[in-house]
PDB file of C-alpha atoms in Angstrom:
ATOM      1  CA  UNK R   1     131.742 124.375  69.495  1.00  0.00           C
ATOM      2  CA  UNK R   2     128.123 123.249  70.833  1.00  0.00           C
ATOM      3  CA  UNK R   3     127.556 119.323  70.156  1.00  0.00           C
ATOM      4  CA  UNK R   4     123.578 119.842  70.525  1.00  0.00           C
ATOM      5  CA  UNK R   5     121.935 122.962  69.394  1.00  0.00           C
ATOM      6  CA  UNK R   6     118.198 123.643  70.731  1.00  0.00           C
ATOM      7  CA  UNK R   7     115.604 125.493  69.750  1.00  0.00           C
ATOM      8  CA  UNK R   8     113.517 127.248  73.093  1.00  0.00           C
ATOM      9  CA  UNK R   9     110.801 129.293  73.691  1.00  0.00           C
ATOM     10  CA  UNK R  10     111.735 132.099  75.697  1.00  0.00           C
ATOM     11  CA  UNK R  11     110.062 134.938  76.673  1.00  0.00           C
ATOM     12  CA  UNK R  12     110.772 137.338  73.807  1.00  0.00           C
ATOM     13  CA  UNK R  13     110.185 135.015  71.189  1.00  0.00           C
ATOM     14  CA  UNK R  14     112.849 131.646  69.961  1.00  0.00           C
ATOM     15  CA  UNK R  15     116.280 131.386  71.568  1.00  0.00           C
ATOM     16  CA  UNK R  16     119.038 128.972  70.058  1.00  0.00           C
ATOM     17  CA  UNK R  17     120.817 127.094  72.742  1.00  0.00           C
ATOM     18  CA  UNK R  18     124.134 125.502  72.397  1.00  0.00           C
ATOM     19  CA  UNK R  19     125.234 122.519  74.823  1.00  0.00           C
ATOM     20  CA  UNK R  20     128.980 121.629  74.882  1.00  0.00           C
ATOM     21  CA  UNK R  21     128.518 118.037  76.268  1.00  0.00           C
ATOM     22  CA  UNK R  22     131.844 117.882  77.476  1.00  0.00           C
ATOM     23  CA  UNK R  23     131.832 121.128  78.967  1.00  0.00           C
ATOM     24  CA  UNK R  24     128.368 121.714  80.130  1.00  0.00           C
ATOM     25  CA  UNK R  25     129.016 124.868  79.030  1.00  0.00           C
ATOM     26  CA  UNK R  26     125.928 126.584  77.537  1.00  0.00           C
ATOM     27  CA  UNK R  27     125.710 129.424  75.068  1.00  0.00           C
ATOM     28  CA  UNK R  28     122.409 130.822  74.078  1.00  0.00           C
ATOM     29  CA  UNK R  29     121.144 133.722  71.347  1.00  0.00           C
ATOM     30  CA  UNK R  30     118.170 135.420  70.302  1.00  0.00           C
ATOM     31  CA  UNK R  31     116.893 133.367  66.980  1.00  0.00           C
ATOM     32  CA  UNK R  32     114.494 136.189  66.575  1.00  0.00           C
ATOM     33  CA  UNK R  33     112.426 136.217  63.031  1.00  0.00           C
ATOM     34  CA  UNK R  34     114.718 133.449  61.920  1.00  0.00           C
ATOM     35  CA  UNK R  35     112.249 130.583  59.705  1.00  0.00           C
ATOM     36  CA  UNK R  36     112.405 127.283  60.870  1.00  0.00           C
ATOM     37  CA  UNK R  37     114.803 126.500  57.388  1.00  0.00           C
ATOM     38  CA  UNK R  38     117.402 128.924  58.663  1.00  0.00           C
ATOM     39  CA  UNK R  39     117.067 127.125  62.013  1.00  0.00           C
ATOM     40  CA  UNK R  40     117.467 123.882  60.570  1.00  0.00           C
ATOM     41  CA  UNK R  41     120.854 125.434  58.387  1.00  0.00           C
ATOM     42  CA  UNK R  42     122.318 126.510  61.669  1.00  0.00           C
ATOM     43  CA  UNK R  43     121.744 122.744  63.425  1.00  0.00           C
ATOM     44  CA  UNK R  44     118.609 123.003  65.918  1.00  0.00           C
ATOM     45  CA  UNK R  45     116.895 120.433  66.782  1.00  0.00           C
ATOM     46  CA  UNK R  46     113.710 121.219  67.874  1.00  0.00           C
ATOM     47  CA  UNK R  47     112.506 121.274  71.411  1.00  0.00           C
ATOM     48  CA  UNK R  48     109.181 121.534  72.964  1.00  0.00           C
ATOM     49  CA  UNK R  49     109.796 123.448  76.109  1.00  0.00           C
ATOM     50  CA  UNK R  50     113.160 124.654  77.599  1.00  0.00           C
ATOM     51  CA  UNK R  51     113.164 120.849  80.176  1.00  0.00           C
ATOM     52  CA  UNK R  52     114.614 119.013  77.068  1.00  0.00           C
ATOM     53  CA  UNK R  53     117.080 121.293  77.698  1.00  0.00           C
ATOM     54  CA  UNK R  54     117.987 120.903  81.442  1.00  0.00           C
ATOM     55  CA  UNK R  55     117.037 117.324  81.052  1.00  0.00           C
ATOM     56  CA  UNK R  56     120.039 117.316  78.454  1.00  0.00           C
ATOM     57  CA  UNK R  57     122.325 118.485  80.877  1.00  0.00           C
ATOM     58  CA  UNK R  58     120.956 116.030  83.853  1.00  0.00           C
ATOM     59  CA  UNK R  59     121.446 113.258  81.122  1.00  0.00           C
ATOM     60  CA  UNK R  60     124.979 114.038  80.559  1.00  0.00           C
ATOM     61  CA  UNK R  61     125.816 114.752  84.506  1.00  0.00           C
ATOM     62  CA  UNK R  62     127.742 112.156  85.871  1.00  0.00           C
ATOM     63  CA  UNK R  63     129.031 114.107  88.996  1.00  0.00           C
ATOM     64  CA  UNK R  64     126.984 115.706  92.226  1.00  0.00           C
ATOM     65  CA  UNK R  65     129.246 118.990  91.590  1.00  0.00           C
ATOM     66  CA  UNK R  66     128.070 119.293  87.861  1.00  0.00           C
ATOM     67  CA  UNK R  67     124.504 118.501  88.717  1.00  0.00           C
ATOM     68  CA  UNK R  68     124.688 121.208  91.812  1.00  0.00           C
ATOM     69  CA  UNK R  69     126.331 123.663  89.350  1.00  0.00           C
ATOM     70  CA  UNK R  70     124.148 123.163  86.367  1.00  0.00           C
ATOM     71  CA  UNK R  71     120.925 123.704  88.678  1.00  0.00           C
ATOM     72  CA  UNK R  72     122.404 126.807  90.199  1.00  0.00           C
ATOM     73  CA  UNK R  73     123.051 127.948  86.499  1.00  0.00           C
ATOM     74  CA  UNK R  74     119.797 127.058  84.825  1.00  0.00           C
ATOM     75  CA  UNK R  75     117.618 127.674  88.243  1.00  0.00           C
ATOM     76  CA  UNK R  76     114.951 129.645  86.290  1.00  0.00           C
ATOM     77  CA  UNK R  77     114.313 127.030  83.303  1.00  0.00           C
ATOM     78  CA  UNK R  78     113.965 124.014  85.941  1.00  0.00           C
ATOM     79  CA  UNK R  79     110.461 122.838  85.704  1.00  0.00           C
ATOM     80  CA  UNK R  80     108.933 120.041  87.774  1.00  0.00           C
ATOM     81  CA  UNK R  81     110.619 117.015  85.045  1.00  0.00           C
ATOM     82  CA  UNK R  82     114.099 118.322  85.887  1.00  0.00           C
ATOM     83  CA  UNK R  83     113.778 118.716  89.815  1.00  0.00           C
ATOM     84  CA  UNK R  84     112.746 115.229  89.883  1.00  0.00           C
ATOM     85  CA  UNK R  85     115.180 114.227  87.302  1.00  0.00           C
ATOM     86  CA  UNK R  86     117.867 115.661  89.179  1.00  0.00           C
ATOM     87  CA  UNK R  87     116.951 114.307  92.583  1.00  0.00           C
ATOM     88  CA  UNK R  88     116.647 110.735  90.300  1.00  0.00           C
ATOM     89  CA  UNK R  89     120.208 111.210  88.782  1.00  0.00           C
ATOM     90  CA  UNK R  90     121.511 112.210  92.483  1.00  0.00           C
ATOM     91  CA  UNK R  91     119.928 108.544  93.757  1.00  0.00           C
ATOM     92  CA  UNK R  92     122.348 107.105  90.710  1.00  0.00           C
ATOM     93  CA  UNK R  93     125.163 109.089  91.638  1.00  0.00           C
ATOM     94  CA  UNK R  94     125.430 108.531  95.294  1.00  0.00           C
ATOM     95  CA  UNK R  95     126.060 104.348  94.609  1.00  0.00           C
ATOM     96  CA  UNK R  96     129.457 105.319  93.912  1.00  0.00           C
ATOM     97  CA  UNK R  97     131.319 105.640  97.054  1.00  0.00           C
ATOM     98  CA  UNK R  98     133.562 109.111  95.768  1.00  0.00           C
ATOM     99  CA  UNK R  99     130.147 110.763  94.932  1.00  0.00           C
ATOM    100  CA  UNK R 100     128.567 109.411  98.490  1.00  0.00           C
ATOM    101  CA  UNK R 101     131.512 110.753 100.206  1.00  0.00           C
ATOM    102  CA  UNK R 102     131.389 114.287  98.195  1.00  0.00           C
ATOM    103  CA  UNK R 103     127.695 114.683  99.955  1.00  0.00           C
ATOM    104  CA  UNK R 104     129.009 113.712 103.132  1.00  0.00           C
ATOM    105  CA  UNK R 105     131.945 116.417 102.988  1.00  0.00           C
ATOM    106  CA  UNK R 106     129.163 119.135 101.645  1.00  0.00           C
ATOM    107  CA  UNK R 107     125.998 118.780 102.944  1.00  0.00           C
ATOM    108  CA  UNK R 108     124.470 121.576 102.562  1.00  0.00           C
ATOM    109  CA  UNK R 109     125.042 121.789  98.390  1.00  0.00           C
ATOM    110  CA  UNK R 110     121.808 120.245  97.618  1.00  0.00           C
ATOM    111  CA  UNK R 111     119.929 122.486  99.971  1.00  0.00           C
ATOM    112  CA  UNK R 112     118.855 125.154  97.382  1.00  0.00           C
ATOM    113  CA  UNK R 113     117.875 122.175  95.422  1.00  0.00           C
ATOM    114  CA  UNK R 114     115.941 120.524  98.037  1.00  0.00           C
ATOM    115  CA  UNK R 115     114.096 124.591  99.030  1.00  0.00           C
ATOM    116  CA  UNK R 116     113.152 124.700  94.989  1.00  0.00           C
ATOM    117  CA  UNK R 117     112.016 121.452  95.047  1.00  0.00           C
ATOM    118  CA  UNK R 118     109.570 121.762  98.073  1.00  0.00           C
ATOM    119  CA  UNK R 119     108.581 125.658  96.765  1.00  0.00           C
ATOM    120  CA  UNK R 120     107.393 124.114  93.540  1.00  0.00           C
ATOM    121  CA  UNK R 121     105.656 120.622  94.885  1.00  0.00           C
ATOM    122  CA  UNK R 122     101.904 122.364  94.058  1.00  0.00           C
ATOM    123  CA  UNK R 123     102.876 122.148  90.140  1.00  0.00           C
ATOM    124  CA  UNK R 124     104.745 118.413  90.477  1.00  0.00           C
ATOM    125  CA  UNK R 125     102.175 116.081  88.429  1.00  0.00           C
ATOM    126  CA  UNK R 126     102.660 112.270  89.462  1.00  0.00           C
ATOM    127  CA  UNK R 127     105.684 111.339  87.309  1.00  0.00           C
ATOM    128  CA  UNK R 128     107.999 113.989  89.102  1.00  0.00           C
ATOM    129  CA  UNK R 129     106.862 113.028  92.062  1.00  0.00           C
ATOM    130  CA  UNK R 130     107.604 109.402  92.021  1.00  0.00           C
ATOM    131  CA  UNK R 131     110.832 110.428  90.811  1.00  0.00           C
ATOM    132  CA  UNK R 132     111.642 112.603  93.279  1.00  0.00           C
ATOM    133  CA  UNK R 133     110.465 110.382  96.285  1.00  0.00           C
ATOM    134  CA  UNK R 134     112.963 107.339  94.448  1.00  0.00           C
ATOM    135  CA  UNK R 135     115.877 109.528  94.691  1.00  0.00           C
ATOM    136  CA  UNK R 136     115.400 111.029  98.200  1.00  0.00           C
ATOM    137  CA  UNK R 137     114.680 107.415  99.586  1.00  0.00           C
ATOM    138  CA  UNK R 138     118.024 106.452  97.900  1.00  0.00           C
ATOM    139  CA  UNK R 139     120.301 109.248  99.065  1.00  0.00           C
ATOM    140  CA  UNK R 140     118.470 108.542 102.328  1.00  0.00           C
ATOM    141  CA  UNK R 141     119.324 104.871 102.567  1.00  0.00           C
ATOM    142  CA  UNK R 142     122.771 105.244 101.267  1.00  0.00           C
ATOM    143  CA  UNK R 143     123.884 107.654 104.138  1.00  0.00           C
ATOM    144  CA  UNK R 144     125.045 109.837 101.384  1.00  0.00           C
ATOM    145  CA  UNK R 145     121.705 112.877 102.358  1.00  0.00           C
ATOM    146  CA  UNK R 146     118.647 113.364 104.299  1.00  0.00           C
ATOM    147  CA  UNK R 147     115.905 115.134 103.164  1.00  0.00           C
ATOM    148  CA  UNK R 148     113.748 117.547 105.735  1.00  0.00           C
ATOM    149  CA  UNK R 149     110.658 116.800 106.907  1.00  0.00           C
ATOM    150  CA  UNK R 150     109.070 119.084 105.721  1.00  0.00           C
ATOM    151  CA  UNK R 151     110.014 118.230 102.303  1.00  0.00           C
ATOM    152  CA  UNK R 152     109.180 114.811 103.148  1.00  0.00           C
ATOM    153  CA  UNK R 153     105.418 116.221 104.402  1.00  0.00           C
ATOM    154  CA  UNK R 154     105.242 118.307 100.948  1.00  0.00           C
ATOM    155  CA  UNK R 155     106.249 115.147  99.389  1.00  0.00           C
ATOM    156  CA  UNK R 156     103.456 112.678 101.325  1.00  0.00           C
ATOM    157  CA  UNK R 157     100.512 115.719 100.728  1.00  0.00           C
ATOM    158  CA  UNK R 158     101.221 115.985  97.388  1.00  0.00           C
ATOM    159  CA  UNK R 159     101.844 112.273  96.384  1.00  0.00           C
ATOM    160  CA  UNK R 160      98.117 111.691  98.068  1.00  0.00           C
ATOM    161  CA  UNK R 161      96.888 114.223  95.587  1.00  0.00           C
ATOM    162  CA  UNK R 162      97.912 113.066  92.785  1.00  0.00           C
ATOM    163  CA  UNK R 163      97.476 109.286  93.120  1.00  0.00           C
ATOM    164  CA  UNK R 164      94.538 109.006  91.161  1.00  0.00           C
ATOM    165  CA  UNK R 165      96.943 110.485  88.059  1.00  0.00           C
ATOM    166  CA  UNK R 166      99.916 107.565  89.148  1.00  0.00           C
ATOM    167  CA  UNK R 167     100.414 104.819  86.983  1.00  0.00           C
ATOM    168  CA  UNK R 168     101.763 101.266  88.237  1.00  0.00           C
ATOM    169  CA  UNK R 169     105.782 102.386  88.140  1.00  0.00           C
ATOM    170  CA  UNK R 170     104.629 105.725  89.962  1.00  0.00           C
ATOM    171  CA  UNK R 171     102.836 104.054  93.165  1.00  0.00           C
ATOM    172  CA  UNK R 172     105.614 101.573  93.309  1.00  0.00           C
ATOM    173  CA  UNK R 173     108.365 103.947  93.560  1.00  0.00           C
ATOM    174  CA  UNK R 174     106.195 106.308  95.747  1.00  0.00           C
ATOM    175  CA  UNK R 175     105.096 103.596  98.276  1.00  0.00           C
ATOM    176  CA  UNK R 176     108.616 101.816  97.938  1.00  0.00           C
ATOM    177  CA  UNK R 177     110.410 105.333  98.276  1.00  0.00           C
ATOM    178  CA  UNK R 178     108.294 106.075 101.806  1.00  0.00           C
ATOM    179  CA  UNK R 179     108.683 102.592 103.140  1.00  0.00           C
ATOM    180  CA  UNK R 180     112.574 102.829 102.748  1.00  0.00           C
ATOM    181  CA  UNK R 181     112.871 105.746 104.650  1.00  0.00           C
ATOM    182  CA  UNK R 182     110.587 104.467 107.309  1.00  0.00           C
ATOM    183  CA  UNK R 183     107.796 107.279 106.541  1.00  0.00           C
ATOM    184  CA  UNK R 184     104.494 105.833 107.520  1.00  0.00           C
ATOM    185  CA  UNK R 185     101.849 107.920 105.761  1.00  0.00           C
ATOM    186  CA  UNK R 186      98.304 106.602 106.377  1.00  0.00           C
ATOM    187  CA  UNK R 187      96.730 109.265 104.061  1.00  0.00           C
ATOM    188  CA  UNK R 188      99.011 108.184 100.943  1.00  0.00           C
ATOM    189  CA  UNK R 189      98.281 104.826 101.459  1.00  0.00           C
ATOM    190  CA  UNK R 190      94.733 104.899 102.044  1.00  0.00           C
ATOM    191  CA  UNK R 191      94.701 106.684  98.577  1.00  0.00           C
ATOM    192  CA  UNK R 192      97.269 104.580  96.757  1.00  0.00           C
ATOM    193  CA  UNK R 193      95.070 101.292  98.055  1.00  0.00           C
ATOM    194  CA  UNK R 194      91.881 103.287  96.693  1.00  0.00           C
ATOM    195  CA  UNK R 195      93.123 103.770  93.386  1.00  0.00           C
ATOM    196  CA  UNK R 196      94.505  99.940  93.165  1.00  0.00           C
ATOM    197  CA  UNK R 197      91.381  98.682  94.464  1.00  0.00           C
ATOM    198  CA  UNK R 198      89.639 100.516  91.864  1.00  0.00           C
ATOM    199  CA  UNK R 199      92.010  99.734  88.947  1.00  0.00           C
ATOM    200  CA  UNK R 200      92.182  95.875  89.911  1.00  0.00           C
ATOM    201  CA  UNK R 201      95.884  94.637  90.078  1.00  0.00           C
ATOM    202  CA  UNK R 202      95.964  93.458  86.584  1.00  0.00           C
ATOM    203  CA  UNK R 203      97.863  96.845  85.633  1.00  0.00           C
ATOM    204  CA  UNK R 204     100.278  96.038  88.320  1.00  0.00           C
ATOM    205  CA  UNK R 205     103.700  94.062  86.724  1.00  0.00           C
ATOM    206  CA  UNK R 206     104.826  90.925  89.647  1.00  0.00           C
ATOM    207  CA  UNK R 207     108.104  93.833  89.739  1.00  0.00           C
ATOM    208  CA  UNK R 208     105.920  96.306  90.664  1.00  0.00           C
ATOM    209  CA  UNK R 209     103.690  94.451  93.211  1.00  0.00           C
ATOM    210  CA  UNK R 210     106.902  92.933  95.296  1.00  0.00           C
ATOM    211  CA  UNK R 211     108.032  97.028  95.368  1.00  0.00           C
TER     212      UNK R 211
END
């Protein structure tokens, strides 16, 4: 039985999803014409868009192979929050030395990851990307996985873009993220030092300004 029930929109109108948090399993139905007090009999809890759902799963992933698998299962729902949530979760994961040595043995499982992740940078707003860049810079200094570069490139033309949209936490995980995998990007930085010129560092936490 499903410990989290959600309520989705899907194409053809409200779909009840299950999530077995043990499992990972998921089971899913059509919730058709059902009113939102026969939703709330059956146990959903209501969701805005089908990430809260794959962010669910990423929450409750606390191995490479589950994360791998539940992004191979749930490809289609991923949206720009769950790529970089997953490539944040993989940064977590690959501090343990088991999960660091599972990357090493397979590295080629997060490459359909990594090819959805650079297909879909044009739609990444700020927060994903500072996410993703964090986790990428960790696998990368941990030995565990290197990105390409041309992900990395996608990643650099992108994160210029959007730095007018970046708060403090997202230009000091971007800039950090770049710097720790020796990256230099003059057209990132130029923009990031616009922006923080422009803002005055008074946004900027001391945390944030060592990064």
């Amino acid at each position: 039985m499903a410990s989290c029930v959600y309520t989705v929109a899907g194409e053809r109108g409200l779909i009840l999803i299950g999530l077995d948090t043990s499992s990972l399993e998921v089971t899913h139905r059509d919730a058709g014409g059902e009113a939102p007090e026969a939703q709330r009999r059956a146990g959903a809890v209501p969701c805005a868009e089908p990430a809260g759902l794959v962010c669910a799963l990423l929450i409750r992933t606390f191995r490479t192979s589950r994360l791998v698998g539940a992004h191979a299962q749930h490809r289609k729902q991923y949206r720009p929050i769950d790529l970089g949530a997953s490539w944040n979760t993989l940064g977590k994961l690959v501090r343990r030395q088991s999960e660091k040595q599972v990357l090493r043995d397979a590295p080629r499982m997060l490459q359909p990851l990594a090819e959805h992740t650079e297909q879909a940078l044009p739609k990444f707003d700020a927060r994903p990307l500072a996410n993703t860049v964090n986790g990428l810079a960790t696998l990368h200094a941990s030995r565990g996985w290197q990105a390409s570069d041309a992900l990395w490139t996608g990643l650099a033309t992108h994160c210029t873009a959007r730095a007018p949209t970046m708060n403090a936490m997202d230009v000091a995980n971007t800039v950090h993220g770049f710097a720790k995998v020796g990256r230099r990007e003059p057209a990132l930085l130029d923009a990031i030092a616009e922006e923080a010129a422009e803002r005055g560092l008074r946004e900027f936490k001391p945390q944030e300004l060592a990064n």
